[in-house]
XYZ file of C-alpha atoms in Angstrom:
679
model
C 0.021 -0.004 -0.062
C 1.148 3.492 -0.780
C 1.882 6.135 1.873
C 0.466 8.845 -0.421
C -2.807 7.365 -1.668
C -4.741 4.179 -1.150
C -8.200 3.391 -2.587
C -10.734 0.715 -1.519
C -13.891 -0.494 -3.132
C -16.517 -0.262 -0.460
C -18.502 -3.511 0.154
C -21.822 -1.794 0.101
C -25.090 -1.891 -1.724
C -24.121 1.564 -3.064
C -20.999 1.259 -5.396
C -18.344 3.603 -3.976
C -14.636 4.165 -3.493
C -13.076 5.183 -0.224
C -9.817 7.098 -0.559
C -7.040 7.559 2.044
C -4.342 10.154 1.527
C -1.428 11.371 3.534
C -2.981 13.993 5.837
C 0.551 15.116 6.895
C 1.029 16.487 3.406
C -1.568 19.293 4.070
C -4.205 20.458 1.720
C -4.925 18.251 -1.427
C -7.237 17.998 -4.386
C -8.643 14.646 -5.357
C -9.957 13.718 -8.777
C -11.880 10.604 -9.594
C -10.733 9.542 -13.140
C -12.193 7.184 -15.711
C -11.029 6.925 -19.335
C -8.742 9.871 -18.726
C -11.636 12.025 -17.871
C -12.290 13.789 -14.483
C -15.624 12.517 -13.007
C -15.568 14.363 -9.740
C -13.294 16.562 -7.741
C -12.877 16.908 -3.875
C -10.640 19.260 -1.945
C -9.809 19.066 1.685
C -7.331 18.216 4.498
C -8.989 15.151 6.005
C -7.279 11.875 4.991
C -10.519 9.927 4.066
C -12.863 10.817 1.315
C -15.611 8.799 -0.456
C -16.538 8.824 -4.095
C -19.919 7.350 -5.223
C -19.844 5.410 -8.564
C -22.697 5.573 -10.983
C -21.557 3.256 -13.843
C -19.381 0.130 -14.553
C -15.850 0.895 -15.538
C -12.191 1.262 -14.494
C -11.520 4.085 -12.077
C -8.396 5.688 -10.499
C -8.029 8.572 -8.087
C -5.492 11.353 -8.595
C -4.186 13.229 -5.556
C -2.582 16.549 -6.115
C -0.576 17.881 -3.089
C 1.111 21.259 -3.268
C 4.442 19.431 -3.866
C 3.490 16.491 -6.068
C 0.825 14.263 -7.720
C 0.112 10.552 -7.136
C -2.245 8.184 -8.841
C -4.020 5.248 -7.147
C -4.338 1.670 -8.257
C -7.286 0.924 -10.518
C -10.576 0.008 -9.141
C -12.864 -1.991 -11.486
C -16.553 -2.103 -11.219
C -18.238 -4.896 -13.127
C -21.765 -4.417 -14.815
C -23.118 -7.140 -12.458
C -22.302 -4.886 -9.470
C -24.988 -2.415 -10.733
C -27.646 -5.068 -11.370
C -28.120 -5.845 -7.640
C -31.656 -5.197 -6.552
C -31.557 -2.266 -4.091
C -32.660 -3.269 -0.599
C -33.336 -1.272 2.503
C -30.273 -0.745 4.649
C -29.882 -3.134 7.614
C -30.222 -0.177 9.982
C -31.806 3.241 9.884
C -32.309 6.159 12.159
C -35.531 6.134 14.117
C -35.795 9.686 15.446
C -39.364 9.128 16.625
C -38.252 6.426 18.921
C -35.643 8.665 20.464
C -38.367 11.184 21.419
C -41.172 8.703 22.025
C -39.353 6.404 24.431
C -38.235 7.501 27.916
C -34.843 6.812 29.231
C -34.368 4.937 32.527
C -34.654 7.142 35.626
C -31.352 8.184 37.191
C -31.066 7.671 40.942
C -31.591 10.989 42.774
C -28.139 10.890 44.360
C -26.261 9.878 41.221
C -24.239 12.484 39.344
C -25.547 13.045 35.896
C -25.079 14.944 32.606
C -27.545 16.349 30.169
C -27.019 16.126 26.400
C -29.338 17.786 23.875
C -29.661 17.143 20.118
C -31.512 19.739 18.034
C -32.035 20.533 14.382
C -29.265 22.732 12.911
C -29.790 26.449 13.372
C -32.471 26.091 16.213
C -30.422 27.110 19.272
C -32.355 30.430 19.653
C -35.528 28.349 19.854
C -33.999 26.056 22.518
C -32.921 29.273 24.489
C -36.473 30.492 24.513
C -37.841 27.228 25.675
C -35.391 26.959 28.543
C -36.239 30.514 29.645
C -39.754 29.461 30.238
C -38.624 26.923 32.816
C -37.636 27.634 36.412
C -34.082 26.961 37.396
C -30.580 27.599 36.202
C -29.550 26.321 32.751
C -26.194 26.763 31.007
C -25.837 25.508 27.472
C -22.424 24.599 26.018
C -21.988 23.464 22.400
C -20.343 20.129 21.911
C -17.393 20.511 19.546
C -17.233 17.864 16.888
C -14.799 17.916 13.974
C -17.372 17.737 11.171
C -14.655 17.812 8.546
C -13.964 14.278 9.305
C -17.489 13.230 8.154
C -18.506 12.627 4.655
C -20.674 15.398 3.188
C -23.886 13.412 3.197
C -23.497 12.282 6.839
C -26.723 13.108 8.808
C -24.698 14.697 11.602
C -24.421 17.881 9.492
C -28.159 18.447 10.000
C -27.905 18.688 13.831
C -26.304 20.461 16.709
C -25.321 18.968 20.085
C -25.236 20.742 23.454
C -24.493 19.896 27.044
C -26.724 21.469 29.684
C -25.834 22.232 33.217
C -28.521 22.832 35.749
C -29.046 23.276 39.562
C -32.220 21.255 39.292
C -32.565 17.808 40.753
C -32.570 14.897 38.253
C -36.335 14.413 38.671
C -37.019 18.052 37.934
C -34.638 17.985 34.989
C -36.643 14.971 33.669
C -39.814 16.990 33.775
C -38.121 19.764 31.716
C -36.694 17.174 29.302
C -40.101 15.705 28.598
C -41.484 19.159 27.775
C -38.565 19.980 25.447
C -38.861 16.757 23.632
C -42.334 17.625 22.626
C -40.954 20.275 20.282
C -40.298 19.025 16.746
C -36.831 20.665 16.616
C -35.627 18.984 19.808
C -34.547 15.466 18.794
C -33.856 14.358 22.323
C -32.759 15.408 25.775
C -30.631 12.682 27.223
C -30.062 12.442 30.986
C -27.169 10.056 31.544
C -25.051 8.992 34.516
C -21.675 10.603 34.394
C -19.538 8.466 32.105
C -16.857 8.294 34.768
C -19.217 6.362 36.980
C -20.505 3.875 34.378
C -20.052 0.251 35.316
C -17.203 -1.984 34.154
C -19.050 -4.907 32.416
C -16.682 -7.452 33.973
C -17.126 -10.743 35.715
C -13.331 -10.809 35.878
C -11.738 -12.856 38.661
C -8.396 -11.236 38.024
C -8.002 -9.502 41.338
C -9.191 -12.317 43.577
C -6.852 -15.118 42.421
C -3.477 -15.651 44.199
C -0.760 -13.909 42.336
C 1.748 -16.270 40.796
C 4.916 -14.425 41.615
C 8.292 -15.586 40.334
C 11.868 -14.327 40.352
C 12.830 -15.569 36.834
C 14.850 -13.231 34.741
C 12.926 -13.429 31.570
C 9.212 -13.850 30.896
C 8.502 -17.058 29.056
C 6.364 -17.537 26.021
C 2.812 -17.803 27.465
C 0.940 -17.904 24.156
C 0.084 -21.557 24.539
C -2.563 -20.482 27.126
C -4.322 -18.490 24.422
C -6.656 -21.302 23.394
C -9.162 -18.822 22.014
C -6.723 -18.585 19.047
C -7.332 -22.171 18.031
C -9.953 -24.176 16.257
C -12.564 -25.511 16.655
C -13.538 -23.951 20.012
C -11.694 -20.669 19.635
C -11.756 -18.267 16.759
C -9.459 -20.092 14.272
C -6.977 -17.241 14.368
C -3.700 -19.079 13.950
C -4.820 -20.319 10.501
C -5.511 -16.749 9.608
C -2.002 -15.784 10.714
C -0.637 -18.594 8.503
C -1.978 -16.731 5.521
C -0.001 -13.674 6.476
C -2.788 -11.775 8.123
C -1.933 -10.210 11.492
C -4.119 -7.154 11.075
C -1.592 -4.970 9.401
C -4.087 -2.872 7.443
C -6.682 -2.517 10.237
C -7.319 0.258 12.683
C -8.971 -0.541 16.078
C -10.091 2.008 18.563
C -10.830 0.681 22.031
C -12.458 2.647 24.829
C -11.905 1.130 28.374
C -11.193 1.896 32.036
C -7.463 2.510 31.803
C -4.483 0.508 30.600
C -1.067 -0.037 32.176
C 0.971 1.598 29.375
C 4.141 0.472 31.075
C 3.404 -3.255 30.554
C 6.298 -5.070 28.926
C 4.130 -6.762 26.321
C 2.200 -3.680 25.348
C 5.224 -1.650 23.989
C 4.094 -2.505 20.517
C 4.845 0.460 18.272
C 1.322 0.064 16.739
C -0.288 1.051 20.141
C -1.182 4.627 20.810
C -2.566 5.594 24.225
C -4.729 8.645 23.320
C -6.106 9.120 26.814
C -5.663 7.115 29.962
C -6.645 6.765 33.636
C -4.047 8.292 35.843
C -1.130 10.643 35.341
C 1.653 9.179 37.525
C 3.335 5.863 36.889
C 1.989 4.586 40.220
C -1.582 5.370 39.154
C -1.203 3.922 35.681
C 0.345 0.636 36.951
C -2.983 0.036 38.804
C -4.961 -0.081 35.601
C -6.047 -3.682 35.089
C -9.220 -3.886 33.089
C -8.005 -2.072 29.956
C -4.602 -3.870 30.231
C -6.471 -7.193 29.761
C -8.474 -5.925 26.875
C -5.618 -4.393 25.008
C -3.529 -7.493 25.501
C -5.856 -9.772 23.583
C -5.817 -7.308 20.726
C -2.233 -5.955 20.570
C 0.180 -7.743 22.761
C 3.418 -7.803 20.741
C 4.607 -10.812 18.796
C 8.024 -10.782 20.590
C 8.584 -14.359 21.716
C 7.474 -13.790 25.358
C 4.229 -13.275 27.161
C 1.148 -13.183 24.986
C 0.576 -12.457 21.307
C -2.324 -10.228 20.448
C -4.869 -11.435 17.832
C -4.352 -8.362 15.610
C -0.917 -7.425 16.775
C 0.005 -5.640 13.505
C -3.077 -3.359 13.547
C -2.978 0.214 14.595
C -4.484 0.317 18.034
C -5.805 3.587 19.636
C -6.735 3.270 23.326
C -9.069 5.844 24.979
C -10.323 6.355 28.501
C -14.069 5.968 28.996
C -15.103 9.643 28.871
C -13.709 10.135 25.309
C -16.646 9.055 23.153
C -16.862 12.479 21.345
C -13.076 12.304 20.674
C -13.484 8.782 19.111
C -16.405 10.105 17.061
C -14.119 12.738 15.508
C -11.021 10.570 15.209
C -12.686 7.535 13.616
C -12.531 6.859 9.947
C -14.602 4.573 7.676
C -13.519 0.932 8.065
C -12.177 1.453 11.689
C -13.270 -1.001 14.338
C -14.491 0.686 17.539
C -15.059 -1.335 20.701
C -16.156 -0.031 23.978
C -16.282 -1.561 27.389
C -18.918 0.005 29.638
C -22.491 -0.585 30.616
C -25.002 0.957 32.904
C -27.613 -0.225 35.396
C -31.245 -0.562 34.515
C -34.031 -0.004 37.052
C -33.350 -3.437 38.575
C -29.651 -2.616 39.016
C -28.787 -5.119 36.302
C -26.021 -4.324 33.994
C -27.065 -3.662 30.359
C -25.555 -1.817 27.394
C -25.206 1.964 27.796
C -27.044 2.489 24.539
C -30.256 2.420 26.620
C -29.352 6.148 26.957
C -30.225 8.215 23.942
C -26.881 10.024 23.723
C -24.866 6.762 23.693
C -27.353 5.142 21.124
C -26.903 8.207 18.915
C -23.114 8.251 19.132
C -23.093 4.717 17.887
C -25.477 5.627 15.131
C -23.288 8.557 13.985
C -20.163 6.250 14.069
C -21.877 3.465 11.969
C -23.237 6.071 9.498
C -19.571 7.229 9.145
C -18.711 3.758 8.065
C -17.204 2.702 11.394
C -17.855 -0.845 12.748
C -18.803 -0.554 16.373
C -18.909 -3.256 19.069
C -20.254 -2.917 22.578
C -20.293 -5.330 25.454
C -23.695 -6.887 25.990
C -23.270 -7.019 29.774
C -23.102 -9.716 32.441
C -26.562 -9.970 34.051
C -28.225 -12.773 32.078
C -30.753 -10.252 30.794
C -32.882 -10.890 27.725
C -32.284 -7.621 25.960
C -35.420 -7.953 23.799
C -37.509 -7.527 26.917
C -38.533 -3.814 26.975
C -38.982 -4.043 30.760
C -35.215 -4.705 31.081
C -33.719 -2.705 28.206
C -34.992 0.314 26.307
C -34.585 -0.188 22.566
C -34.621 2.866 20.304
C -34.087 0.923 17.178
C -31.045 -0.407 15.233
C -28.204 2.003 15.376
C -25.940 -0.211 13.345
C -23.834 -1.350 16.158
C -23.085 -4.963 17.253
C -23.587 -6.264 20.815
C -21.003 -8.863 21.889
C -22.135 -11.762 24.185
C -19.924 -14.247 26.057
C -19.673 -18.002 25.443
C -18.344 -20.974 27.225
C -14.853 -22.100 26.121
C -15.651 -25.729 25.904
C -18.768 -25.785 23.776
C -19.563 -22.359 22.552
C -22.899 -22.134 24.346
C -23.949 -18.896 26.189
C -22.108 -18.185 29.399
C -24.605 -18.186 32.211
C -23.991 -14.493 33.026
C -24.086 -13.141 29.439
C -26.923 -10.866 28.323
C -28.560 -11.984 25.126
C -31.552 -11.754 22.757
C -31.161 -8.319 21.128
C -31.628 -8.045 17.431
C -28.022 -6.794 17.250
C -26.606 -9.570 19.473
C -24.721 -10.892 16.448
C -21.334 -12.133 17.889
C -19.832 -13.724 20.812
C -16.560 -15.029 22.105
C -15.059 -16.548 25.235
C -16.374 -15.241 28.540
C -13.996 -17.340 30.719
C -10.337 -18.348 30.904
C -8.971 -15.663 28.617
C -5.212 -15.448 28.801
C -3.967 -11.916 28.481
C -1.805 -9.172 29.963
C -2.528 -7.870 33.494
C -3.233 -9.001 37.147
C -0.512 -11.588 37.611
C -2.712 -14.613 38.240
C -0.865 -16.633 35.653
C 2.639 -14.964 35.924
C 4.352 -11.968 37.454
C 7.985 -11.295 38.042
C 9.191 -9.705 41.281
C 5.730 -8.299 41.903
C 6.226 -5.897 39.019
C 2.838 -5.171 37.475
C 4.559 -4.440 34.186
C 5.281 -8.132 33.899
C 1.767 -9.416 35.007
C -0.239 -11.924 32.978
C -3.599 -13.530 33.614
C -5.360 -16.678 32.447
C -8.645 -15.610 34.099
C -9.861 -12.438 32.332
C -13.512 -13.071 31.994
C -16.951 -11.670 31.101
C -18.311 -9.846 28.061
C -15.337 -7.486 29.011
C -13.108 -10.248 27.477
C -15.379 -11.281 24.700
C -15.644 -7.744 23.184
C -11.927 -7.102 22.596
C -11.583 -10.739 21.346
C -14.239 -10.052 18.707
C -12.769 -6.567 17.934
C -9.500 -8.080 17.189
C -11.132 -10.804 15.088
C -12.998 -8.262 13.012
C -9.754 -6.305 12.616
C -8.163 -9.412 10.961
C -11.259 -9.577 8.645
C -11.054 -5.875 7.758
C -7.279 -6.227 7.166
C -7.853 -9.068 4.841
C -10.563 -7.228 2.919
C -8.294 -4.179 2.554
C -5.449 -6.338 1.306
C -7.721 -7.292 -1.619
C -8.581 -3.687 -2.351
C -11.991 -3.565 -0.686
C -13.273 -2.209 2.651
C -15.988 -3.751 4.906
C -18.764 -1.475 6.048
C -20.892 -1.944 9.127
C -23.541 -3.449 6.854
C -21.278 -5.824 4.978
C -19.402 -6.827 8.166
C -22.746 -7.885 9.713
C -23.547 -9.905 6.581
C -20.187 -11.582 6.600
C -20.260 -12.466 10.292
C -23.570 -14.350 9.766
C -21.729 -16.715 7.493
C -19.409 -17.953 10.314
C -19.588 -21.682 10.827
C -19.293 -21.341 14.637
C -22.997 -21.206 15.342
C -23.225 -22.711 18.792
C -24.364 -19.530 20.401
C -27.140 -18.627 17.953
C -29.803 -20.694 19.640
C -28.954 -18.915 22.903
C -29.397 -15.416 21.502
C -25.674 -14.417 21.427
C -24.993 -14.771 17.735
C -22.137 -16.462 16.058
C -18.461 -16.752 17.191
C -16.093 -15.547 14.436
C -14.331 -18.295 12.639
C -11.692 -15.947 11.247
C -10.005 -18.294 8.697
C -13.206 -19.567 7.344
C -14.678 -16.034 7.046
C -11.540 -14.987 5.237
C -12.383 -17.625 2.592
C -15.940 -16.373 2.514
C -14.543 -12.880 1.831
C -12.364 -14.199 -0.949
C -15.404 -15.788 -2.633
C -17.479 -12.652 -2.422
C -14.792 -10.344 -3.596
C -13.676 -12.610 -6.461
C -17.061 -13.854 -7.622
C -17.536 -10.994 -10.139
C -14.309 -12.038 -11.846
C -15.048 -15.723 -12.437
C -14.234 -16.928 -15.948
C -13.872 -13.286 -17.154
C -11.021 -12.836 -19.701
C -9.997 -9.203 -19.374
C -7.731 -9.349 -22.478
C -8.973 -8.432 -25.975
C -7.951 -10.527 -28.978
C -6.018 -7.537 -30.232
C -3.679 -7.689 -27.318
C -2.201 -10.929 -28.643
C -2.240 -12.528 -25.238
C -0.646 -15.949 -24.453
C -3.189 -18.688 -23.775
C -1.923 -21.308 -21.352
C -3.532 -24.264 -19.574
C -3.014 -25.743 -16.128
C -4.859 -28.636 -14.683
C -5.193 -30.284 -11.263
C -6.926 -33.254 -9.694
C -8.843 -32.332 -6.575
C -7.340 -34.943 -4.279
C -3.743 -34.790 -5.569
C -0.816 -32.528 -4.685
C 0.684 -31.175 -7.939
C 3.308 -28.775 -9.160
C 2.671 -27.193 -12.575
C 5.524 -25.351 -14.386
C 4.872 -22.748 -17.132
C 8.106 -21.781 -18.826
C 9.053 -18.481 -20.419
C 12.114 -17.981 -22.585
C 13.831 -14.583 -22.762
C 17.406 -15.599 -23.490
C 17.406 -13.886 -26.972
C 15.937 -10.672 -25.729
C 17.190 -7.675 -23.791
C 14.374 -8.218 -21.267
C 16.393 -9.794 -18.565
C 14.683 -8.823 -15.343
C 11.003 -9.950 -15.517
C 8.350 -10.694 -13.028
C 4.768 -11.930 -13.046
C 2.046 -9.485 -11.849
C -1.699 -10.181 -11.571
C -4.127 -8.303 -13.718
C -6.504 -8.254 -10.703
C -4.839 -7.134 -7.412
C -7.386 -9.245 -5.446
C -5.893 -12.438 -6.849
C -2.145 -11.972 -6.412
C 0.633 -9.317 -6.239
C -0.026 -6.684 -8.897
C 3.038 -4.493 -8.505
C 6.467 -5.451 -9.718
C 9.310 -5.589 -7.040
C 13.013 -6.146 -7.370
C 13.369 -8.888 -4.760
C 11.645 -9.861 -1.554
C 14.298 -11.578 0.565
C 11.869 -12.731 3.152
C 8.797 -14.114 1.384
C 9.456 -16.810 -1.276
C 5.929 -17.749 -2.100
C 2.846 -15.799 -3.285
C -0.665 -16.892 -2.482
C -2.911 -16.948 -5.523
C -6.679 -16.896 -5.244
C -8.564 -17.872 -8.348
C -12.344 -17.742 -8.649
C -13.712 -20.938 -10.116
C -17.103 -22.283 -10.985
C -18.680 -25.661 -11.511
C -21.023 -26.723 -14.313
C -23.936 -25.295 -12.393
C -22.334 -21.941 -11.972
C -21.602 -22.174 -8.325
C -18.597 -20.065 -7.424
C -15.709 -21.072 -5.110
C -12.123 -19.975 -4.744
C -9.011 -22.097 -5.548
C -5.854 -21.468 -3.461
C -2.491 -21.974 -5.063
C 1.163 -21.275 -3.922
C 2.950 -19.497 -6.741
C 6.621 -18.899 -7.439
C 8.816 -17.366 -10.054
C 11.546 -20.013 -10.586
C 14.709 -19.903 -12.401
C 18.203 -21.596 -12.063
C 18.949 -19.349 -9.045
C 15.975 -20.635 -7.003
C 12.345 -19.668 -6.251
C 11.113 -16.156 -5.556
C 7.775 -14.420 -5.131
C 5.750 -14.289 -8.268
C 6.379 -10.555 -8.872
C 10.092 -10.609 -8.297
C 11.948 -8.966 -11.236
C 15.508 -9.749 -10.392
C 17.335 -12.674 -12.051
C 20.417 -13.406 -9.825
C 22.788 -16.310 -9.914
C 23.416 -18.498 -12.881
C 19.944 -18.445 -14.505
C 20.074 -18.762 -18.294
C 19.463 -15.481 -20.101
C 16.455 -14.365 -18.215
C 14.552 -17.692 -18.728
C 12.102 -18.611 -15.855
C 9.080 -20.542 -14.960
C 5.778 -19.746 -13.346
C 5.394 -22.474 -10.845
C 1.876 -23.166 -9.469
C 1.482 -25.604 -6.534
C -1.790 -27.200 -5.720
C -2.312 -28.614 -2.199
C -5.528 -30.423 -1.476
C -5.113 -29.521 2.253
C -5.416 -25.862 1.394
C -8.579 -26.618 -0.672
C -10.743 -28.847 1.468
C -13.692 -26.550 0.986
C -13.962 -27.691 -2.683
C -16.532 -30.288 -3.588
C -15.555 -33.332 -5.669
C -16.649 -32.031 -9.054
C -15.105 -30.245 -12.058
C -14.268 -26.563 -11.867
C -12.811 -24.022 -14.274
C -11.392 -20.512 -13.875
C -9.002 -17.965 -15.409
C -5.872 -16.412 -13.811
C -4.967 -13.395 -15.942
C -1.352 -12.119 -15.507
C 1.318 -9.952 -17.158
C 5.040 -10.596 -17.629
C 6.535 -7.162 -16.792
C 10.184 -6.007 -17.188
C 11.999 -3.966 -14.520
C 14.002 -1.832 -16.892
C 11.262 -1.463 -19.547
C 8.091 -0.956 -17.560
C 6.044 -0.305 -20.723
C 6.534 -3.978 -21.580
C 3.558 -5.966 -20.249
C 2.888 -9.282 -21.952
C -0.661 -10.359 -21.243
C -1.001 -14.096 -20.305
C -4.229 -15.929 -19.771
C -3.812 -19.030 -17.589
C -6.840 -21.342 -17.833
C -7.365 -23.424 -14.755
C -9.091 -26.817 -14.827
C -9.843 -29.043 -11.761
C -11.189 -32.563 -11.899
């Protein structure tokens, strides 16, 4: 991926391209291009911009900084992508419910805050309404960086205010009910101070005996991370084996403070935006967030734990920073937050029963951000209106907790909401913090636990899993939206919790294959080369149960084209940019959409090499070192039945279109159509 411009096809019912540019370069101009014509222009300073596509074709985006121009990779939209029947979105704003339904009553002695949402430009009307009421009222506008929202985001139609008052909570509630009767007042939300919201934890971290030791070096404790495994975990290790450790994902986690001094959280990808405590002594006491961040981002360093998405960018926020997260987040980011609140029976339920929290999640998901929230640990049926107030679907996902041994609902986990779509372990989560598993010389920066529990543990587990899925999607040039992430998750094969109302447990490796199929399906058996291009037509065949190596030779000894590599026509299938030499990776994964005689689409996985007398290299390696003969080389395709167990025992066909490209003469691109047959 470029540091100057990256583009992603949005996995959405509305064809669109999301563009990321280098915001450190200052102001820029973006131009959406097709057939060398400018389709649309955008100017700004925010790194993320969205273009909506109206017709099939090949598109690029040109960014013009004050000191240079850069062009993105191509994004191709097939005609079939515009033939999909338009359906209603999975979630939509329900303003009437925000006004029609009442929030739970705050206890008279609890501290609270008041947040008001009004139609844009109606503050003077709000002032007049407040003047009619007895008591002291002081309005302060909530500052939100609106430049980070796309131009059609509904947030531009509203204004947000906090209200201070000397009235009791009961009297404020009376005023709120009056205000909400006005059509320009969307809601008046009376919420407990965020600082007092409940940690949704059933964690036993602090009550177990600390396992203190005087060893000099922390051992590798990753064997305790059984949630990484299949079939009872989330099948993460097989995702890692495909090279996906979250390197293209951004995860923003909101929690109750993290021990930023912990030895296994020194990952350069972790940014502590805000934290609980200012001194080292105070920060060392932070346990809850330390456990959460550990399962996401603990460094792959040979000791301690290894975070599920340890290569993702992780931003950690203290709990009172939701408005900051709202401004900071970008489309495709994963946001998880770890707090709940008490209902009238003192049972812990999601904080979205308060209108302002519900609305914040809505604004995030409408921005294209994927939001997870802990479901809570009270065994509450969240579809019961007497237990949980439901204002409608805000696009977020509630995370339940399951049992490690069989995937069924953990006894304490809340369940049953329409957005209770995913779950993960609620017991025996090995992570950083507490010292119940290991601690050296009573130093909390070396503490590890095997007993992090509750939906507190399940939410970051799922956030990290979704980060891997987003990273995989972006590696193929597409981006999952809240809508398409929901659709993808429903395809997980780990369905043990569905009957209990906590949704599926992410099977990450399997869902990566599902993503491959969905992304590649429009390309199945499509030949992108015209007859006039004089492309080479080659054939490669495999038997479904037999390991096989296929060699396709190319002879360049009588030409001046000595340094050649193989690049894919479609970047979703294989490397599409020529490189000189990758000294670390020696194999390229190739993904080929194939179909059977009935038109059913699947994906074939091959290992591919460029091979000459000097050895094997990645497919797109241009260099020709050693004693190779005059630039001659082979494309080597390796079929492994163990990598393709998802295929049925039938005949398949597909096309793998590539180019032979020269390092010195980049204009040389020989089109090659490789026909794939499987029996």
